[in-house]
PDB file of C-alpha atoms in Angstrom:
ATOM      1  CA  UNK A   1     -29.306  42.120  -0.170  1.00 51.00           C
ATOM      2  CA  UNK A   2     -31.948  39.512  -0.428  1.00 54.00           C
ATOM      3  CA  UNK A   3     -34.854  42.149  -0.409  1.00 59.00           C
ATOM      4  CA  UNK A   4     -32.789  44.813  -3.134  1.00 64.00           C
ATOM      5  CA  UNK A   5     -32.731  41.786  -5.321  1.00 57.00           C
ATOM      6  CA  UNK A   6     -36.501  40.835  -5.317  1.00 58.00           C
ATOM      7  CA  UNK A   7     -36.887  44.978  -6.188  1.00 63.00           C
ATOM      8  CA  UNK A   8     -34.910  44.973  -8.683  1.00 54.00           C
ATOM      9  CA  UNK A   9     -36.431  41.618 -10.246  1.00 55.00           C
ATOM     10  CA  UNK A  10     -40.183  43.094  -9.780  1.00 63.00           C
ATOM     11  CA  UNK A  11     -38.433  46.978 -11.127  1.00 54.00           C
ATOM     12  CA  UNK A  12     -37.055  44.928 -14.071  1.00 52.00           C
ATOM     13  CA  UNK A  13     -40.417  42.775 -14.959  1.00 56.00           C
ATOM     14  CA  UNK A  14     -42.788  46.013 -14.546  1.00 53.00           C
ATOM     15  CA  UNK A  15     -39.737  47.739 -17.101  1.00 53.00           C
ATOM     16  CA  UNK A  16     -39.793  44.873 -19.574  1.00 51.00           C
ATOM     17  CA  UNK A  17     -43.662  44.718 -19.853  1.00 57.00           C
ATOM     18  CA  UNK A  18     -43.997  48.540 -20.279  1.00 56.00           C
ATOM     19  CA  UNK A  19     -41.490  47.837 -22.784  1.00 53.00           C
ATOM     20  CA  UNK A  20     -43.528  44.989 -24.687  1.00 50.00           C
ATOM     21  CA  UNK A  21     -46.891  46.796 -23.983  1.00 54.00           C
ATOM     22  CA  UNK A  22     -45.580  49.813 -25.625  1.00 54.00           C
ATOM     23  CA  UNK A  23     -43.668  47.906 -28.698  1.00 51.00           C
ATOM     24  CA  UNK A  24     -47.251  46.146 -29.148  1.00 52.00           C
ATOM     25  CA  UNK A  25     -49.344  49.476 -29.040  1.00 57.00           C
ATOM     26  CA  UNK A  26     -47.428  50.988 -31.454  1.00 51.00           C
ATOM     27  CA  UNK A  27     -47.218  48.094 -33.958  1.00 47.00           C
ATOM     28  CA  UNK A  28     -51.138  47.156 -33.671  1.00 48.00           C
ATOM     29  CA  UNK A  29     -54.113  48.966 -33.751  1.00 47.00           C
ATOM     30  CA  UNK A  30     -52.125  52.491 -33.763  1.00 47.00           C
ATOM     31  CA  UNK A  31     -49.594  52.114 -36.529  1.00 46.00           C
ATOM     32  CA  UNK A  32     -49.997  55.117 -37.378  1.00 47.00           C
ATOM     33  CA  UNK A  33     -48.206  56.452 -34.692  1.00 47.00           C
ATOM     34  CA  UNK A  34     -45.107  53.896 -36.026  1.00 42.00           C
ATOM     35  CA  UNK A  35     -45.342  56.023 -39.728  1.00 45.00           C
ATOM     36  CA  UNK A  36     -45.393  59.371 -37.579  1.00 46.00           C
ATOM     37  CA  UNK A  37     -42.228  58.808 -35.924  1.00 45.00           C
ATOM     38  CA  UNK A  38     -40.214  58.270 -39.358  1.00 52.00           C
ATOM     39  CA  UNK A  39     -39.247  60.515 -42.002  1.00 81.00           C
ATOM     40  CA  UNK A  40     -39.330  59.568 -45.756  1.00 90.00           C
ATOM     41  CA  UNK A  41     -35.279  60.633 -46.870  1.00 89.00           C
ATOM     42  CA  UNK A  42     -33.555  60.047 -50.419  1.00 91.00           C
ATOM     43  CA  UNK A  43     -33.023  56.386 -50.874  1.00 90.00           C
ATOM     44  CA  UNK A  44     -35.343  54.628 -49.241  1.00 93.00           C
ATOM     45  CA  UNK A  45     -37.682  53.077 -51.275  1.00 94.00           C
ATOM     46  CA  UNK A  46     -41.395  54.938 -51.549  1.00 95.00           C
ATOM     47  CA  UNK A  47     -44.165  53.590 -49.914  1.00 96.00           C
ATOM     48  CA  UNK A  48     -46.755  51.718 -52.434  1.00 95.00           C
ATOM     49  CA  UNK A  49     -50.315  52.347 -51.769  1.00 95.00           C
ATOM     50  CA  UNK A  50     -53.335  52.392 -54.090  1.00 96.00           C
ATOM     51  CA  UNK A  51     -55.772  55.418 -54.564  1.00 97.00           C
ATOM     52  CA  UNK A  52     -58.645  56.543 -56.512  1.00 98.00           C
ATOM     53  CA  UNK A  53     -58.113  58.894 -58.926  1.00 97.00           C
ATOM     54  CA  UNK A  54     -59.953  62.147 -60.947  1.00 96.00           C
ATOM     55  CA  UNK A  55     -61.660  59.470 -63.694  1.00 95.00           C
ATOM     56  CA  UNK A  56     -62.747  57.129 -60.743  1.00 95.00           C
ATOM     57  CA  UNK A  57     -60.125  54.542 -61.354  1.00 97.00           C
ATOM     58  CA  UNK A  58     -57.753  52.924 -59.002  1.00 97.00           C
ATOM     59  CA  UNK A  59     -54.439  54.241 -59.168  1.00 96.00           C
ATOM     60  CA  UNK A  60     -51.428  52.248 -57.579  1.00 97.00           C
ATOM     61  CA  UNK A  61     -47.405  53.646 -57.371  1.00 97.00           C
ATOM     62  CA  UNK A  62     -46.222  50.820 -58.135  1.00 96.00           C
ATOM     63  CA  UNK A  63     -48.329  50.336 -62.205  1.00 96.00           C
ATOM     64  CA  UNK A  64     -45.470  53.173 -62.861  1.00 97.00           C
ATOM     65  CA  UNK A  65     -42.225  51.014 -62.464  1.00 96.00           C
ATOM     66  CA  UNK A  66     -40.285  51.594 -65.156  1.00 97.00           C
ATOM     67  CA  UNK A  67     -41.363  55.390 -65.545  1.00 97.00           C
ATOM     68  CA  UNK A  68     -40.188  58.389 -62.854  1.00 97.00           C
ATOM     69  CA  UNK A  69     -43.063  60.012 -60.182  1.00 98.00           C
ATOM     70  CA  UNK A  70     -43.632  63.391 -59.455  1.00 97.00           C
ATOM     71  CA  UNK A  71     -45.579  62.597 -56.335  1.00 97.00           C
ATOM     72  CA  UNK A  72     -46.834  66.160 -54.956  1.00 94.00           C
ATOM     73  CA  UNK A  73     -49.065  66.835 -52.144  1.00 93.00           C
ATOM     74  CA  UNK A  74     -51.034  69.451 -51.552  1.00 91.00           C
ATOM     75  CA  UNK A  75     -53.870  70.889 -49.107  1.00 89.00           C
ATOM     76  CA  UNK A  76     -56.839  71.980 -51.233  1.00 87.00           C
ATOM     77  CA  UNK A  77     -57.809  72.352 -55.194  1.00 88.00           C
ATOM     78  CA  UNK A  78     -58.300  76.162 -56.623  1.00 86.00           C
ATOM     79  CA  UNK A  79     -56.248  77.549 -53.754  1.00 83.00           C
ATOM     80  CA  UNK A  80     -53.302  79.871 -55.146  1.00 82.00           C
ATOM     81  CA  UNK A  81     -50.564  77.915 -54.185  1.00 81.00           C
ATOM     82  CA  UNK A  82     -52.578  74.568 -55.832  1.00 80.00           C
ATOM     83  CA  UNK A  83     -53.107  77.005 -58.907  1.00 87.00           C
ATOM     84  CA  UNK A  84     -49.110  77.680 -58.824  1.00 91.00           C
ATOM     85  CA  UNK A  85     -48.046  74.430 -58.548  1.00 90.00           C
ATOM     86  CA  UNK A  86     -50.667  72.676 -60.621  1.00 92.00           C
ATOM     87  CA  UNK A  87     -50.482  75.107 -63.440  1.00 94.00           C
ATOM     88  CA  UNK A  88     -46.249  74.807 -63.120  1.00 94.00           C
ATOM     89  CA  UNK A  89     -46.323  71.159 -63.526  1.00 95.00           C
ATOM     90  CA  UNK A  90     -49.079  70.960 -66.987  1.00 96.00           C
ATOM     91  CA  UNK A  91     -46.771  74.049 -68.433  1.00 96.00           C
ATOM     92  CA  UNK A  92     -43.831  71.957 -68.171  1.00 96.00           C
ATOM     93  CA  UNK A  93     -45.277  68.250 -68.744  1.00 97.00           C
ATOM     94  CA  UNK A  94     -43.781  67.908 -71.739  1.00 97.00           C
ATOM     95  CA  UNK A  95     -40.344  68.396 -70.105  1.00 96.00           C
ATOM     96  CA  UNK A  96     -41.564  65.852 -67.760  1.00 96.00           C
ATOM     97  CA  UNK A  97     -42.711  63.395 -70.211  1.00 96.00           C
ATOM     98  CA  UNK A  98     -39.454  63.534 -72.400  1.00 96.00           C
ATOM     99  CA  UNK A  99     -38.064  62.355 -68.841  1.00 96.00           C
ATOM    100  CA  UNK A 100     -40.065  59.375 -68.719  1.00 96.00           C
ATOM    101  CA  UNK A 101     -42.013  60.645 -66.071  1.00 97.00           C
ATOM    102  CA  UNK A 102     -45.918  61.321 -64.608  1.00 97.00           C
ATOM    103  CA  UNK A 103     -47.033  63.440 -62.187  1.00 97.00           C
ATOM    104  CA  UNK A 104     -49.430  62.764 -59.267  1.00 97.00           C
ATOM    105  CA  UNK A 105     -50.890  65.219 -57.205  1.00 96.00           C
ATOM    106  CA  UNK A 106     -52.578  64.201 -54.075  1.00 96.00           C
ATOM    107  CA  UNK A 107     -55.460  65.935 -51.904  1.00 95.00           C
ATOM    108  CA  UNK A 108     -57.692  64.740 -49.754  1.00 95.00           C
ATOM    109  CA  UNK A 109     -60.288  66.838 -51.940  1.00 93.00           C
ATOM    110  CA  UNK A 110     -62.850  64.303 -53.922  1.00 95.00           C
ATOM    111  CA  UNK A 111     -63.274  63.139 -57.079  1.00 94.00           C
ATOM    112  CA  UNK A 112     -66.037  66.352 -58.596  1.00 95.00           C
ATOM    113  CA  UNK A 113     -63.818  68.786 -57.142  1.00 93.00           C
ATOM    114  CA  UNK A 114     -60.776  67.082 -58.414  1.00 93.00           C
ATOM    115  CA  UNK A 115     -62.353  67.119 -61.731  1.00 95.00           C
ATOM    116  CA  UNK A 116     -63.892  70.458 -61.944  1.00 95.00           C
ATOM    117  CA  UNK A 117     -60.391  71.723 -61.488  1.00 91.00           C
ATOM    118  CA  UNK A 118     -58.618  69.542 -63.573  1.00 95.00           C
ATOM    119  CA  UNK A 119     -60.652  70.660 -66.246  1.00 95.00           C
ATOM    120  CA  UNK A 120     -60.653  74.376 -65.697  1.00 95.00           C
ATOM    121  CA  UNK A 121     -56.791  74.555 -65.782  1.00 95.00           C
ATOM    122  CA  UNK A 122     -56.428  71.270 -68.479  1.00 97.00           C
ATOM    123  CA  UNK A 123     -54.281  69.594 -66.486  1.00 96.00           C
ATOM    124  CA  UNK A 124     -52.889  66.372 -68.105  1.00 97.00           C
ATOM    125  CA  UNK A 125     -51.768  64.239 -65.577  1.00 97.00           C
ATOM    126  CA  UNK A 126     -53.739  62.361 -62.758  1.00 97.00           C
ATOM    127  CA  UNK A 127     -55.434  64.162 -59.053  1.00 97.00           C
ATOM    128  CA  UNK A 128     -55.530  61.458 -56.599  1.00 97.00           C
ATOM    129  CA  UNK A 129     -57.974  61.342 -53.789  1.00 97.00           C
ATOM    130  CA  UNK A 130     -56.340  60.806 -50.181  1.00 96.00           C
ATOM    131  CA  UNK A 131     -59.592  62.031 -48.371  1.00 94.00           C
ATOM    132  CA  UNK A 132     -58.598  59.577 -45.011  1.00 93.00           C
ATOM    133  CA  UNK A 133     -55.656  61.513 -45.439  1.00 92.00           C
ATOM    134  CA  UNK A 134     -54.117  57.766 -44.944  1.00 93.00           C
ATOM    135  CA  UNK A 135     -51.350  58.121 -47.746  1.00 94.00           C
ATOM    136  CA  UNK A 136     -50.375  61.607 -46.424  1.00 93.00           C
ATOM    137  CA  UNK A 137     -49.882  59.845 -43.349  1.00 92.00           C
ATOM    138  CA  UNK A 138     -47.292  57.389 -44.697  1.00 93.00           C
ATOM    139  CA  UNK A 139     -45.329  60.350 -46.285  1.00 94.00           C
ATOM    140  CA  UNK A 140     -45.170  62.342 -43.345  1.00 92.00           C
ATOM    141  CA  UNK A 141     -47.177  64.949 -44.999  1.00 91.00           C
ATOM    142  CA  UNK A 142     -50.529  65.057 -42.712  1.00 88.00           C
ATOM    143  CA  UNK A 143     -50.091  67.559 -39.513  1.00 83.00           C
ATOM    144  CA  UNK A 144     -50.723  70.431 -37.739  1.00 80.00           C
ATOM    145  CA  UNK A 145     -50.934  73.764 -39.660  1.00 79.00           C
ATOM    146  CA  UNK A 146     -51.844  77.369 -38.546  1.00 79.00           C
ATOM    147  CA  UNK A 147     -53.532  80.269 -40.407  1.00 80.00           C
ATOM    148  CA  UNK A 148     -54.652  83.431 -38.996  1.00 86.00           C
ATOM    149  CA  UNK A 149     -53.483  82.216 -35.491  1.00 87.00           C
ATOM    150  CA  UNK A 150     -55.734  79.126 -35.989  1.00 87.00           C
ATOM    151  CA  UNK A 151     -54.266  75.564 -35.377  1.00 86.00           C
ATOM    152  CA  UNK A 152     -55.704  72.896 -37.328  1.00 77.00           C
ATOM    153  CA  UNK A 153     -54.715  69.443 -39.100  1.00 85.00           C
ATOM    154  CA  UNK A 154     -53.844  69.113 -42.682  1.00 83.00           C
ATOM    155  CA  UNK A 155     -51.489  68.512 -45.560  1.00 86.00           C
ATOM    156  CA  UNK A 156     -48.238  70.069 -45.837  1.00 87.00           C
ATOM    157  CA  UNK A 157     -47.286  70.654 -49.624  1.00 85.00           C
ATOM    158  CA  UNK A 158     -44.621  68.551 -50.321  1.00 91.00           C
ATOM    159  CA  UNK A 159     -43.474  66.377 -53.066  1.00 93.00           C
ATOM    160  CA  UNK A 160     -41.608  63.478 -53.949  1.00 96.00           C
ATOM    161  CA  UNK A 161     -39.078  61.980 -56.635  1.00 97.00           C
ATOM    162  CA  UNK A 162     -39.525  58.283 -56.973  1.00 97.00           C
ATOM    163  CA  UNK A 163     -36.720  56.799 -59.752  1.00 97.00           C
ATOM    164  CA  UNK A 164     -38.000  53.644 -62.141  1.00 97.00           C
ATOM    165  CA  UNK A 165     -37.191  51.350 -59.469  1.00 96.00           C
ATOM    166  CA  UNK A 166     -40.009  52.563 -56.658  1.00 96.00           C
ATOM    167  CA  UNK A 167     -37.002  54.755 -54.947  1.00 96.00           C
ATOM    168  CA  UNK A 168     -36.947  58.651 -53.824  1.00 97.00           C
ATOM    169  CA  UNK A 169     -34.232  60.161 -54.982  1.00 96.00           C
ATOM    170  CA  UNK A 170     -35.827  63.411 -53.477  1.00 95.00           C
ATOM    171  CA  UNK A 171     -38.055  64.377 -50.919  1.00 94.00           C
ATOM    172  CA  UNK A 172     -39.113  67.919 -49.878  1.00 92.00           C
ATOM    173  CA  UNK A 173     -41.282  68.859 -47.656  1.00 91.00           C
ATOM    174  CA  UNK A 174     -42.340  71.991 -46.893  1.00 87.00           C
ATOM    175  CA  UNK A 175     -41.849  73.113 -50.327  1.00 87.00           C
ATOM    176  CA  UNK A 176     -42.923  76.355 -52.044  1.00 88.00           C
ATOM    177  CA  UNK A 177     -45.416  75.516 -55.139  1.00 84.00           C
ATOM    178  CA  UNK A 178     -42.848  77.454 -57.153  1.00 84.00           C
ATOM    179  CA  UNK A 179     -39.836  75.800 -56.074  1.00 89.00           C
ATOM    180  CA  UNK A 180     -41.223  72.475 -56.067  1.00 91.00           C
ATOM    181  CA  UNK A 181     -41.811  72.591 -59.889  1.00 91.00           C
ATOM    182  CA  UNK A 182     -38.286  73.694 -60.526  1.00 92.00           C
ATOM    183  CA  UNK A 183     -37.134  71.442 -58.685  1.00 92.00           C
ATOM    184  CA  UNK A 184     -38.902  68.535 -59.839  1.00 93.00           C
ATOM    185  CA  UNK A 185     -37.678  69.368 -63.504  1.00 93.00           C
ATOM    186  CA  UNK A 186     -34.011  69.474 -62.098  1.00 93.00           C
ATOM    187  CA  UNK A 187     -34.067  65.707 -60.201  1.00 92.00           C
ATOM    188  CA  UNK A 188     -35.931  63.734 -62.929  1.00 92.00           C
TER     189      UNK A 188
END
C-alpha cells in the first residue's frame, strides 16, 4: 500500500504541473491561443482595441461610446463580396446614421489600398487596417479558408453589433456580404 501511495503522490505532482505548465503557456507568451478557444456571442461586451485607419489616424472602439458599431470584417478590398458589402453599407448610411450609428470595416489590407478603394466607391465611413491580423484574432475572425482546393489563413467576413455601451448585441460570422447589410440595418 505504501509503494501505490508514493505512485499516486509522484502521478498526482507530474498531473498538477502539466496542469500549471499548461495554464501558464496559454496565458503568457501564446495568448493567442486563450482568444482562439472563445467565441464572441450577444452580450458580452466587445473587445476594445485601437487601429489605424484609411486617413492615417488612430482609431479606438471605445471613442464611439455613446453611438452604435457596425464592426464588419472582411478578407480583401475590390473583391466582389468587399464591393457587395461595402457598397450595401454607404447606400444605406444614412439609415445607419439616423440610428446613431458608424460603420467600421476591417482588413488587413493597408492604408493606399484602403484609400484607393474608399475613394472609387465614396464610401463614407472609416477602413481600418488589421494587417497583424491581431484584432481579427480577438473576434474569432482570423482562420483557415479554402479556394480552389487550396488551404490557406485569412479573414472570415463577419460582422458585429456593438450597442452605446461597448456591448454586441449581434455577432455573425460567416455572413454573406448581402445578408450582413440587411441585417445590420435590422439590429441597430
Amino acid at each position: 500500500k505504501q509503494n501505490s501511495y508514493h505512485e499516486y503522490r509522484e502521478w498526482a505532482n507530474v498531473t498538477n504541473d502539466f496542469i500549471v505548465s499548461f495554464v501558464k503557456f496559454v496565458h503568457s507568451s501564446h495568448s493567442w491561443l486563450k482568444e482562439k478557444l472563445m467565441t464572441l456571442t450577444m452580450g458580452d461586451t466587445a473587445p476594445d482595441f485601437e487601429l489605424p485607419s484609411d486617413t492615417g489616424k488612430q482609431i479606438k472602439l471605445s471613442d464611439y461610446r455613446g453611438k452604435r458599431v457596425v464592426l464588419y470584417f472582411y478578407p480583401q478590398d475590390d473583391t466582389p463580396g468587399w464591393v457587395k458589402q461595402a457598397c450595401g453599407f454607404r447606400d444605406a448610411y444614412p439609415q445607419i446614421e439616423e440610428k446613431n450609428a458608424v460603420v467600421l470595416g476591417v482588413s488587413p489590407d493597408g492604408i493606399e489600398s484602403h484609400q484607393k478603394f474608399k475613394t472609387k466607391y465614396n464610401l463614407p465611413f472609416t477602413l481600418l487596417i488589421d494587417d497583424d491580423h491581431k484584432i481579427a484574432d480577438v473576434y474569432g475572425v482570423w482562420g483557415e479558408k479554402s479556394f480552389m482546393g487550396k488551404k490557406y489563413m485569412g479573414v472570415n467576413r463577419s460582422h458585429f453589433i456593438i450597442n452605446e455601451n461597448g456591448m454586441l448585441i449581434d455577432v455573425q460570422y460567416g455572413i454573406k456580404p448581402e445578408a450582413s447589410v440587411q441585417q445590420a440595418l435590422e439590429k441597430i
